[in-house]
Amino acid sequence: MESIALASTSLDAYRGLVRDELIADVERLARPLRGLRVVHLNATPTGGGVAEILRSLVPLMRGIGLRADWLVLSRDLAFFAVTKRLHNLLQGKPGELSSGEQEVFLRHNELMAAELARVVADVWVIHDPQPLPVIATHPNLHPSIWRCHIDTSTCSAAIRDFVLPFVTQYDRVVFTLPEYVFPELDREKTLFISPAIDPLVAKNIPVDREVARRLLHKLGIHPRRPLVTQVSRFDPWKDPMGVIDAYRRARQRVSDLQLAMVGVMAAQDDPEAVTVFDEVRRHAGSDADIHLYTQALQVGDIEVNAFQSASEVVVQKSIREGFGLTVTETMWKGLPVVGGRAGGVAVQIRDGETGFLVDSVEECADRIVLLLQDRDLAERLGRAAREHVRHHYLMPALLRDYLSTFQVLVGMRRAA
Ligand code: UDP
């Protein structure tokens, strides 16, 4: 178990970026919770959306007076191989965990629960399936929230049967969307919270387009030819093959098009990425205009920002997506995203108003070409996209939703 070192962020820093009423709501909710010890636990300190959120949310919780901490599991590859399988099964991939896999999963969770028994908290927030069963052997993991970030809408009954005995032990279960809820769960204990991005971090602060294009030039991108980008872990649910196919079709009409796929392999809990990347590289073949990036030293937050700010079109061709922070990040930069009609992508993008939703490679290629050819349309959709994010998906809104939930849990504890 590793504790992530973080500073605190003042809520005041968000004034002017979000509505004043939202800041006032957060201040009001925070007052009675000052001093509350909140512990977040997740699988990895880098790579993927959960780490991205906690890196900003925990300092902001501290900024309003909570004693918030972020703990990360330190486990071995065998554990993460099983948890990635479980992640895929929860997202609807057919199959089950073998008894050997279940044993690895549960044994590691017992060890983590023993480590956690030494940690003091007033409220626990356990993120995603990797540490879900810690509640079973921990002496008293209450009050607690299980925060599920993934799209569980098509998960099989067999997999639900496996996880439900753990899920039901939590005091509250938080999903991103109503369609992700397991039908067996008590509705009174179930909540929905939208993830959010942080407009104050290097990845999301405004950058000048020309400066960004120069930075991308250093990474091998031609500065004057059109660029389409997908920023995503190399994961089958993000449909990287479909992205390449859509680029190839679009290129038949826009002959100088380039493609960038940015998928830095920083997530400890995603050992599958190496295999997927090999397949993607083979599919890309010898096309010198397909640029693949996997190294954190080469593509950090500033470079991701540059790709999301200065590409002509950003795609997120997911076929399953809990939320899709990459969509939010790009929309915040005033670019319309061409997104697969899946889970959280379809909630963020209003088709034809703040971007485009697509159901196939052909449609994806058509929308890429449309946005490349009609720059006024791209600009109009991009402006609407930014405002949509401002109103719904910036960090103070997420903080407000957590604080409301904490108030309920603290009230329950007092009553008990
Ligand atoms: N990300 C990144 N570099 C990469 C790929 C992704 O920094 O090469 C970040 C991305 O900017 C976003 C997060 O990782 O903040 C991915 O979150 P998302 O919700 O889109 O997907 P997840 O990986 O959680 O499935």
CSV table of C-alpha atoms and ligand atoms in Angstrom, one decimal:
chain,number,residue,atom,x,y,z
A,1,MET,CA,0.0,0.0,0.0
A,2,GLU,CA,1.4,3.3,-1.0
A,3,SER,CA,0.3,6.8,0.2
A,4,ILE,CA,0.4,9.4,-2.6
A,5,ALA,CA,2.0,12.6,-1.6
A,6,LEU,CA,-0.2,15.6,-2.5
A,7,ALA,CA,-0.5,19.2,-1.6
A,8,SER,CA,-3.8,21.0,-1.2
A,9,THR,CA,-5.7,23.2,-3.7
A,10,SER,CA,-7.8,26.2,-2.8
A,11,LEU,CA,-11.4,26.2,-4.0
A,12,ASP,CA,-11.0,29.9,-4.8
A,13,ALA,CA,-8.7,29.0,-7.7
A,14,TYR,CA,-11.8,27.8,-9.5
A,15,ARG,CA,-13.7,31.1,-9.2
A,16,GLY,CA,-14.5,32.5,-12.6
A,17,LEU,CA,-14.2,29.1,-14.2
A,18,VAL,CA,-17.4,27.7,-12.8
A,19,ARG,CA,-20.6,29.4,-11.6
A,20,ASP,CA,-20.5,31.3,-8.3
A,21,GLU,CA,-23.5,29.3,-7.0
A,22,LEU,CA,-21.5,26.1,-7.4
A,23,ILE,CA,-18.6,27.5,-5.3
A,24,ALA,CA,-21.2,28.6,-2.7
A,25,ASP,CA,-22.8,25.1,-2.6
A,26,VAL,CA,-19.4,23.5,-2.0
A,27,GLU,CA,-18.6,26.0,0.8
A,28,ARG,CA,-21.9,25.3,2.4
A,29,LEU,CA,-21.6,21.5,2.2
A,30,ALA,CA,-17.9,21.6,3.4
A,31,ARG,CA,-18.6,23.6,6.6
A,32,PRO,CA,-20.0,20.8,8.8
A,33,LEU,CA,-17.5,18.3,7.3
A,34,ARG,CA,-14.3,20.1,8.3
A,35,GLY,CA,-11.7,17.7,9.7
A,36,LEU,CA,-13.4,14.6,8.2
A,37,ARG,CA,-10.8,11.9,7.5
A,38,VAL,CA,-11.5,10.6,4.0
A,39,VAL,CA,-9.4,7.8,2.5
A,40,HIS,CA,-9.6,7.0,-1.2
A,41,LEU,CA,-8.2,3.7,-2.4
A,42,ASN,CA,-7.5,2.6,-6.0
A,43,ALA,CA,-5.3,0.4,-8.1
A,44,THR,CA,-2.7,2.8,-9.7
A,45,PRO,CA,-1.2,6.2,-9.2
A,46,THR,CA,-0.7,6.9,-12.9
A,47,GLY,CA,-2.5,6.0,-16.2
A,48,GLY,CA,-6.2,6.0,-16.6
A,49,GLY,CA,-9.1,8.2,-15.6
A,50,VAL,CA,-9.3,7.3,-11.9
A,51,ALA,CA,-5.7,8.4,-11.1
A,52,GLU,CA,-6.4,11.5,-13.1
A,53,ILE,CA,-9.4,12.4,-11.0
A,54,LEU,CA,-7.8,11.6,-7.6
A,55,ARG,CA,-4.7,13.7,-8.4
A,56,SER,CA,-7.0,16.8,-8.4
A,57,LEU,CA,-9.9,15.8,-6.2
A,58,VAL,CA,-7.9,14.8,-3.1
A,59,PRO,CA,-5.9,18.2,-3.0
A,60,LEU,CA,-9.2,20.0,-3.5
A,61,MET,CA,-10.8,18.1,-0.6
A,62,ARG,CA,-7.9,19.1,1.5
A,63,GLY,CA,-8.3,22.7,0.4
A,64,ILE,CA,-11.8,22.9,1.8
A,65,GLY,CA,-10.7,21.4,5.2
A,66,LEU,CA,-11.1,17.6,4.9
A,67,ARG,CA,-8.3,15.4,5.9
A,68,ALA,CA,-8.2,13.5,2.6
A,69,ASP,CA,-5.7,10.9,1.6
A,70,TRP,CA,-5.1,8.7,-1.4
A,71,LEU,CA,-3.8,5.2,-1.0
A,72,VAL,CA,-2.8,2.9,-3.9
A,73,LEU,CA,-2.5,-0.9,-4.0
A,74,SER,CA,1.0,-2.2,-4.5
A,75,ARG,CA,0.4,-5.6,-6.0
A,76,ASP,CA,2.1,-7.9,-8.4
A,77,LEU,CA,1.5,-8.6,-12.1
A,78,ALA,CA,-0.4,-11.8,-11.4
A,79,PHE,CA,-3.0,-9.8,-9.4
A,80,PHE,CA,-3.3,-7.1,-12.1
A,81,ALA,CA,-3.6,-9.7,-14.9
A,82,VAL,CA,-6.7,-11.1,-13.0
A,83,THR,CA,-8.2,-7.7,-12.2
A,84,LYS,CA,-7.9,-6.6,-15.9
A,85,ARG,CA,-9.8,-9.8,-16.8
A,86,LEU,CA,-12.4,-9.0,-14.2
A,87,HIS,CA,-12.6,-5.4,-15.6
A,88,ASN,CA,-13.3,-6.8,-19.1
A,89,LEU,CA,-15.9,-9.3,-17.8
A,90,LEU,CA,-17.7,-6.5,-15.9
A,91,GLN,CA,-17.7,-4.5,-19.2
A,92,GLY,CA,-19.5,-7.4,-20.9
A,93,LYS,CA,-16.7,-9.6,-22.3
A,94,PRO,CA,-18.0,-13.2,-22.2
A,95,GLY,CA,-16.5,-15.6,-19.7
A,96,GLU,CA,-15.9,-16.1,-16.1
A,97,LEU,CA,-13.0,-16.0,-13.6
A,98,SER,CA,-11.5,-19.5,-13.0
A,99,SER,CA,-11.3,-20.7,-9.4
A,100,GLY,CA,-7.5,-20.1,-9.5
A,101,GLU,CA,-8.1,-16.5,-10.6
A,102,GLN,CA,-10.7,-16.0,-8.0
A,103,GLU,CA,-8.2,-17.2,-5.4
A,104,VAL,CA,-5.5,-14.8,-6.5
A,105,PHE,CA,-8.0,-11.9,-6.4
A,106,LEU,CA,-9.4,-12.7,-3.0
A,107,ARG,CA,-6.0,-13.6,-1.4
A,108,HIS,CA,-4.5,-10.3,-2.4
A,109,ASN,CA,-7.5,-8.5,-1.2
A,110,GLU,CA,-7.2,-10.2,2.2
A,111,LEU,CA,-3.6,-9.0,2.4
A,112,MET,CA,-4.7,-5.5,1.5
A,113,ALA,CA,-7.5,-5.5,4.1
A,114,ALA,CA,-5.0,-6.5,6.8
A,115,GLU,CA,-2.8,-3.5,5.7
A,116,LEU,CA,-5.8,-1.2,5.7
A,117,ALA,CA,-6.8,-2.2,9.2
A,118,ARG,CA,-4.0,0.1,10.5
A,119,VAL,CA,-5.4,3.1,8.6
A,120,VAL,CA,-7.9,5.4,10.4
A,121,ALA,CA,-10.8,6.9,8.3
A,122,ASP,CA,-14.2,8.5,8.9
A,123,VAL,CA,-15.3,7.7,5.3
A,124,TRP,CA,-13.8,5.2,2.8
A,125,VAL,CA,-14.0,5.5,-0.9
A,126,ILE,CA,-13.0,2.4,-2.7
A,127,HIS,CA,-12.5,2.8,-6.5
A,128,ASP,CA,-13.3,0.2,-9.1
A,129,PRO,CA,-13.2,-3.6,-8.9
A,130,GLN,CA,-9.5,-4.2,-8.0
A,131,PRO,CA,-9.9,-3.5,-4.2
A,132,LEU,CA,-13.7,-4.3,-4.0
A,133,PRO,CA,-13.4,-7.3,-1.7
A,134,VAL,CA,-11.3,-5.6,1.0
A,135,ILE,CA,-14.5,-4.9,2.8
A,136,ALA,CA,-15.1,-8.6,3.3
A,137,THR,CA,-12.2,-9.2,5.7
A,138,HIS,CA,-11.5,-5.7,7.0
A,139,PRO,CA,-12.6,-5.4,10.6
A,140,ASN,CA,-14.8,-2.3,10.0
A,141,LEU,CA,-14.7,-0.6,6.6
A,142,HIS,CA,-17.6,1.8,7.4
A,143,PRO,CA,-19.0,4.1,6.4
A,144,SER,CA,-17.8,3.3,2.9
A,145,ILE,CA,-18.6,3.9,-0.8
A,146,TRP,CA,-17.8,1.6,-3.6
A,147,ARG,CA,-17.2,3.9,-6.6
A,148,CYS,CA,-17.5,1.9,-9.9
A,149,HIS,CA,-16.1,3.9,-12.8
A,150,ILE,CA,-16.7,1.3,-15.6
A,151,ASP,CA,-19.7,0.5,-17.8
A,152,THR,CA,-21.3,-2.6,-16.2
A,153,SER,CA,-24.5,-2.4,-18.3
A,154,THR,CA,-23.9,-5.7,-20.1
A,155,CYS,CA,-22.2,-7.6,-17.4
A,156,SER,CA,-23.3,-11.2,-17.1
A,157,ALA,CA,-25.4,-12.6,-14.2
A,158,ALA,CA,-22.5,-15.0,-13.4
A,159,ILE,CA,-20.1,-12.1,-12.9
A,160,ARG,CA,-22.6,-10.1,-11.0
A,161,ASP,CA,-23.1,-13.1,-8.7
A,162,PHE,CA,-19.4,-13.1,-8.1
A,163,VAL,CA,-19.1,-9.4,-7.1
A,164,LEU,CA,-22.4,-8.8,-5.5
A,165,PRO,CA,-21.6,-10.3,-2.1
A,166,PHE,CA,-18.9,-7.6,-1.8
A,167,VAL,CA,-20.7,-4.7,-3.4
A,168,THR,CA,-23.7,-5.1,-1.1
A,169,GLN,CA,-21.5,-4.7,2.0
A,170,TYR,CA,-20.8,-1.1,1.1
A,171,ASP,CA,-23.0,1.7,2.6
A,172,ARG,CA,-23.3,3.4,-0.8
A,173,VAL,CA,-22.5,2.3,-4.4
A,174,VAL,CA,-21.8,5.0,-6.9
A,175,PHE,CA,-22.0,4.5,-10.6
A,176,THR,CA,-21.6,7.0,-13.5
A,177,LEU,CA,-24.9,6.3,-15.2
A,178,PRO,CA,-28.2,4.6,-14.2
A,179,GLU,CA,-27.9,2.0,-16.9
A,180,TYR,CA,-24.7,0.6,-15.2
A,181,VAL,CA,-26.5,-0.3,-12.0
A,182,PHE,CA,-26.7,-4.0,-11.2
A,183,PRO,CA,-30.5,-4.8,-11.1
A,184,GLU,CA,-30.1,-6.7,-7.8
A,185,LEU,CA,-28.9,-3.7,-5.9
A,186,ASP,CA,-30.9,-1.8,-3.3
A,187,ARG,CA,-31.9,1.5,-5.1
A,188,GLU,CA,-31.7,3.5,-1.9
A,189,LYS,CA,-28.0,2.7,-1.6
A,190,THR,CA,-27.2,3.6,-5.2
A,191,LEU,CA,-26.1,7.0,-6.5
A,192,PHE,CA,-24.9,8.5,-9.7
A,193,ILE,CA,-22.0,10.9,-10.0
A,194,SER,CA,-20.4,12.3,-13.1
A,195,PRO,CA,-16.6,12.3,-13.2
A,196,ALA,CA,-14.9,15.6,-13.9
A,197,ILE,CA,-11.7,17.2,-15.2
A,198,ASP,CA,-9.4,19.8,-13.6
A,199,PRO,CA,-9.1,23.0,-15.6
A,200,LEU,CA,-6.1,24.1,-13.5
A,201,VAL,CA,-3.7,21.3,-14.3
A,202,ALA,CA,-1.0,21.3,-17.1
A,203,LYS,CA,-3.1,18.9,-19.2
A,204,ASN,CA,-6.0,21.3,-19.4
A,205,ILE,CA,-4.8,24.9,-19.2
A,206,PRO,CA,-5.1,26.8,-22.5
A,207,VAL,CA,-2.2,26.5,-24.9
A,208,ASP,CA,-1.6,28.6,-28.0
A,209,ARG,CA,-2.4,26.5,-31.1
A,210,GLU,CA,0.8,27.5,-32.9
A,211,VAL,CA,3.0,26.6,-29.9
A,212,ALA,CA,1.2,23.3,-29.6
A,213,ARG,CA,1.8,22.5,-33.3
A,214,ARG,CA,5.5,23.3,-32.8
A,215,LEU,CA,5.6,20.9,-29.9
A,216,LEU,CA,3.9,18.2,-32.0
A,217,HIS,CA,6.3,18.8,-34.8
A,218,LYS,CA,9.1,17.8,-32.4
A,219,LEU,CA,7.2,14.5,-32.0
A,220,GLY,CA,7.2,13.9,-35.7
A,221,ILE,CA,3.9,15.5,-36.7
A,222,HIS,CA,3.9,17.6,-39.8
A,223,PRO,CA,3.0,21.2,-38.8
A,224,ARG,CA,0.7,22.1,-41.7
A,225,ARG,CA,-0.9,18.8,-42.6
A,226,PRO,CA,-4.3,17.9,-40.9
A,227,LEU,CA,-4.1,15.7,-37.9
A,228,VAL,CA,-6.6,13.3,-36.3
A,229,THR,CA,-5.8,12.0,-32.8
A,230,GLN,CA,-7.0,9.5,-30.3
A,231,VAL,CA,-5.6,9.7,-26.8
A,232,SER,CA,-6.3,6.4,-25.0
A,233,ARG,CA,-4.8,3.4,-23.3
A,234,PHE,CA,-4.2,0.6,-25.8
A,235,ASP,CA,-7.3,-1.4,-24.9
A,236,PRO,CA,-9.8,-3.2,-27.1
A,237,TRP,CA,-12.8,-1.3,-25.7
A,238,LYS,CA,-11.2,1.9,-27.1
A,239,ASP,CA,-11.3,0.3,-30.6
A,240,PRO,CA,-7.8,1.3,-31.7
A,241,MET,CA,-8.2,-0.9,-34.8
A,242,GLY,CA,-11.4,1.0,-35.7
A,243,VAL,CA,-9.5,4.3,-35.4
A,244,ILE,CA,-6.9,3.2,-37.9
A,245,ASP,CA,-9.6,1.9,-40.3
A,246,ALA,CA,-11.6,5.2,-40.0
A,247,TYR,CA,-8.4,7.2,-40.6
A,248,ARG,CA,-7.7,5.0,-43.7
A,249,ARG,CA,-11.1,5.7,-45.1
A,250,ALA,CA,-10.9,9.4,-44.4
A,251,ARG,CA,-7.6,9.6,-46.1
A,252,GLN,CA,-9.1,8.5,-49.3
A,253,ARG,CA,-10.7,11.9,-49.4
A,254,VAL,CA,-8.1,13.9,-47.5
A,255,SER,CA,-4.9,12.6,-48.9
A,256,ASP,CA,-2.4,14.4,-46.6
A,257,LEU,CA,-4.2,13.3,-43.3
A,258,GLN,CA,-2.0,12.1,-40.4
A,259,LEU,CA,-3.0,10.0,-37.4
A,260,ALA,CA,-1.7,10.1,-33.9
A,261,MET,CA,-2.5,7.5,-31.3
A,262,VAL,CA,-1.3,8.4,-27.8
A,263,GLY,CA,-1.4,5.6,-25.3
A,264,VAL,CA,1.3,5.8,-22.7
A,265,MET,CA,1.7,2.6,-20.8
A,266,ALA,CA,1.7,4.0,-17.3
A,267,ALA,CA,-1.1,2.0,-15.7
A,268,GLN,CA,0.2,-0.8,-13.5
A,269,ASP,CA,-3.2,-2.4,-13.6
A,270,ASP,CA,-3.3,-2.7,-17.4
A,271,PRO,CA,-0.9,-5.5,-18.4
A,272,GLU,CA,-3.0,-6.2,-21.5
A,273,ALA,CA,-1.9,-2.9,-23.1
A,274,VAL,CA,1.4,-4.5,-24.4
A,275,THR,CA,-0.4,-7.2,-26.4
A,276,VAL,CA,-3.0,-4.7,-27.8
A,277,PHE,CA,-0.2,-2.3,-28.8
A,278,ASP,CA,1.6,-5.1,-30.7
A,279,GLU,CA,-1.6,-5.8,-32.7
A,280,VAL,CA,-2.1,-2.1,-33.4
A,281,ARG,CA,1.4,-1.7,-34.6
A,282,ARG,CA,1.0,-4.6,-37.0
A,283,HIS,CA,-2.3,-3.1,-38.2
A,284,ALA,CA,-0.7,0.2,-38.8
A,285,GLY,CA,2.0,-1.5,-40.9
A,286,SER,CA,4.4,0.7,-42.7
A,287,ASP,CA,2.3,3.8,-43.0
A,288,ALA,CA,4.7,6.6,-42.0
A,289,ASP,CA,1.7,8.9,-41.3
A,290,ILE,CA,0.4,6.8,-38.4
A,291,HIS,CA,2.2,7.9,-35.3
A,292,LEU,CA,2.0,5.7,-32.2
A,293,TYR,CA,3.2,7.0,-28.8
A,294,THR,CA,3.6,4.8,-25.6
A,295,GLN,CA,6.4,6.4,-23.7
A,296,ALA,CA,5.7,8.7,-20.7
A,297,LEU,CA,9.0,10.5,-21.2
A,298,GLN,CA,8.0,11.4,-24.7
A,299,VAL,CA,4.3,12.3,-24.1
A,300,GLY,CA,3.4,13.8,-20.8
A,301,ASP,CA,0.6,16.1,-19.7
A,302,ILE,CA,1.8,19.0,-21.8
A,303,GLU,CA,2.0,16.9,-24.9
A,304,VAL,CA,-1.4,15.4,-24.4
A,305,ASN,CA,-2.7,18.9,-24.0
A,306,ALA,CA,-1.0,19.8,-27.3
A,307,PHE,CA,-2.6,16.9,-29.1
A,308,GLN,CA,-6.0,17.7,-27.7
A,309,SER,CA,-5.7,21.4,-28.5
A,310,ALA,CA,-4.1,21.4,-31.9
A,311,SER,CA,-5.4,18.3,-33.8
A,312,GLU,CA,-7.9,19.2,-36.4
A,313,VAL,CA,-10.1,16.3,-35.2
A,314,VAL,CA,-10.0,14.2,-32.0
A,315,VAL,CA,-11.7,10.9,-32.0
A,316,GLN,CA,-12.7,8.6,-29.1
A,317,LYS,CA,-14.0,5.6,-30.9
A,318,SER,CA,-14.8,3.6,-27.8
A,319,ILE,CA,-17.3,0.7,-27.9
A,320,ARG,CA,-17.6,0.6,-24.1
A,321,GLU,CA,-16.7,3.6,-22.0
A,322,GLY,CA,-17.6,4.3,-18.4
A,323,PHE,CA,-17.2,8.0,-18.9
A,324,GLY,CA,-14.2,9.0,-21.1
A,325,LEU,CA,-12.3,11.8,-19.5
A,326,THR,CA,-10.4,12.2,-22.8
A,327,VAL,CA,-13.6,13.4,-24.4
A,328,THR,CA,-14.2,15.9,-21.6
A,329,GLU,CA,-10.6,17.2,-21.8
A,330,THR,CA,-10.8,17.7,-25.5
A,331,MET,CA,-14.2,19.4,-25.4
A,332,TRP,CA,-12.9,21.7,-22.7
A,333,LYS,CA,-10.3,22.8,-25.2
A,334,GLY,CA,-13.0,23.9,-27.6
A,335,LEU,CA,-12.7,20.9,-30.0
A,336,PRO,CA,-15.6,18.8,-31.1
A,337,VAL,CA,-15.0,15.0,-30.5
A,338,VAL,CA,-16.1,12.3,-32.9
A,339,GLY,CA,-17.0,9.6,-30.3
A,340,GLY,CA,-18.3,6.1,-30.4
A,341,ARG,CA,-21.9,5.9,-29.2
A,342,ALA,CA,-21.1,4.2,-25.9
A,343,GLY,CA,-21.8,4.9,-22.2
A,344,GLY,CA,-20.3,8.1,-21.0
A,345,VAL,CA,-19.2,9.3,-24.4
A,346,ALA,CA,-22.8,9.4,-25.6
A,347,VAL,CA,-23.8,11.3,-22.4
A,348,GLN,CA,-21.1,14.0,-22.9
A,349,ILE,CA,-21.5,14.5,-26.7
A,350,ARG,CA,-24.8,15.9,-27.9
A,351,ASP,CA,-24.8,14.6,-31.5
A,352,GLY,CA,-24.5,17.5,-33.9
A,353,GLU,CA,-24.4,20.1,-31.1
A,354,THR,CA,-21.2,19.5,-29.2
A,355,GLY,CA,-19.6,16.9,-31.4
A,356,PHE,CA,-20.6,13.7,-33.3
A,357,LEU,CA,-21.6,10.2,-32.2
A,358,VAL,CA,-20.8,7.4,-34.5
A,359,ASP,CA,-21.7,3.7,-34.7
A,360,SER,CA,-19.3,2.5,-37.4
A,361,VAL,CA,-15.9,3.0,-39.0
A,362,GLU,CA,-17.7,4.4,-42.1
A,363,GLU,CA,-19.6,7.0,-40.0
A,364,CYS,CA,-16.5,7.9,-38.1
A,365,ALA,CA,-14.6,8.5,-41.3
A,366,ASP,CA,-17.4,10.6,-42.7
A,367,ARG,CA,-17.6,12.8,-39.6
A,368,ILE,CA,-13.8,13.2,-39.6
A,369,VAL,CA,-13.9,14.4,-43.2
A,370,LEU,CA,-16.9,16.7,-42.5
A,371,LEU,CA,-15.0,18.4,-39.6
A,372,LEU,CA,-11.9,18.7,-41.7
A,373,GLN,CA,-13.7,20.3,-44.6
A,374,ASP,CA,-16.1,22.6,-42.6
A,375,ARG,CA,-13.9,24.5,-40.1
A,376,ASP,CA,-16.7,26.9,-39.2
A,377,LEU,CA,-18.9,23.9,-38.1
A,378,ALA,CA,-15.9,22.5,-36.1
A,379,GLU,CA,-15.5,25.8,-34.4
A,380,ARG,CA,-19.2,26.2,-33.6
A,381,LEU,CA,-19.5,22.7,-32.1
A,382,GLY,CA,-16.2,23.2,-30.2
A,383,ARG,CA,-17.5,26.4,-28.6
A,384,ALA,CA,-20.7,24.6,-27.5
A,385,ALA,CA,-18.6,21.6,-26.2
A,386,ARG,CA,-16.5,23.8,-24.0
A,387,GLU,CA,-19.6,25.4,-22.4
A,388,HIS,CA,-21.1,22.0,-21.9
A,389,VAL,CA,-18.1,20.9,-19.9
A,390,ARG,CA,-18.0,24.2,-17.9
A,391,HIS,CA,-21.5,23.6,-16.7
A,392,HIS,CA,-21.3,19.9,-15.9
A,393,TYR,CA,-17.9,18.4,-15.7
A,394,LEU,CA,-15.4,20.6,-13.9
A,395,MET,CA,-13.8,19.5,-10.6
A,396,PRO,CA,-15.9,21.6,-8.1
A,397,ALA,CA,-19.1,19.8,-9.4
A,398,LEU,CA,-17.5,16.4,-8.6
A,399,LEU,CA,-16.5,17.7,-5.2
A,400,ARG,CA,-20.0,18.9,-4.5
A,401,ASP,CA,-21.5,15.5,-5.3
A,402,TYR,CA,-19.0,13.7,-3.0
A,403,LEU,CA,-19.7,16.1,-0.2
A,404,SER,CA,-23.4,15.5,-0.4
A,405,THR,CA,-22.8,11.8,-0.2
A,406,PHE,CA,-20.4,12.2,2.8
A,407,GLN,CA,-23.0,14.2,4.6
A,408,VAL,CA,-25.5,11.3,4.3
A,409,LEU,CA,-22.9,8.8,5.5
A,410,VAL,CA,-21.8,10.9,8.5
A,411,GLY,CA,-25.4,11.4,9.4
A,412,MET,CA,-25.9,7.6,9.3
A,413,ARG,CA,-22.9,7.0,11.5
A,414,ARG,CA,-24.1,9.5,14.1
A,415,ALA,CA,-27.6,7.9,14.1
A,416,ALA,CA,-26.0,4.5,14.6
B,1,UDP,N1,-4.0,9.7,-20.7
B,1,UDP,C1,-2.8,10.2,-20.7
B,1,UDP,N2,-1.9,9.7,-21.6
B,1,UDP,C2,-2.2,8.8,-22.5
B,1,UDP,C3,-3.5,8.2,-22.5
B,1,UDP,C4,-4.4,8.7,-21.5
B,1,UDP,O1,-2.5,11.1,-19.9
B,1,UDP,O2,-1.3,8.4,-23.2
B,1,UDP,C5,-5.0,10.2,-19.7
B,1,UDP,C6,-6.1,10.9,-20.4
B,1,UDP,O3,-5.7,12.3,-20.7
B,1,UDP,C7,-7.2,10.8,-19.4
B,1,UDP,C8,-7.0,9.5,-18.8
B,1,UDP,O4,-5.7,9.1,-19.0
B,1,UDP,O5,-7.1,11.8,-18.4
B,1,UDP,C9,-7.9,8.4,-19.4
B,1,UDP,O6,-9.2,8.5,-18.8
B,1,UDP,P1,-10.5,7.9,-19.5
B,1,UDP,O7,-11.6,8.2,-18.6
B,1,UDP,O8,-10.6,8.6,-20.9
B,1,UDP,O9,-10.2,6.4,-19.8
B,1,UDP,P2,-9.7,5.2,-18.9
B,1,UDP,O10,-8.2,5.0,-19.2
B,1,UDP,O11,-9.9,5.5,-17.4
B,1,UDP,O12,-10.4,4.0,-19.3
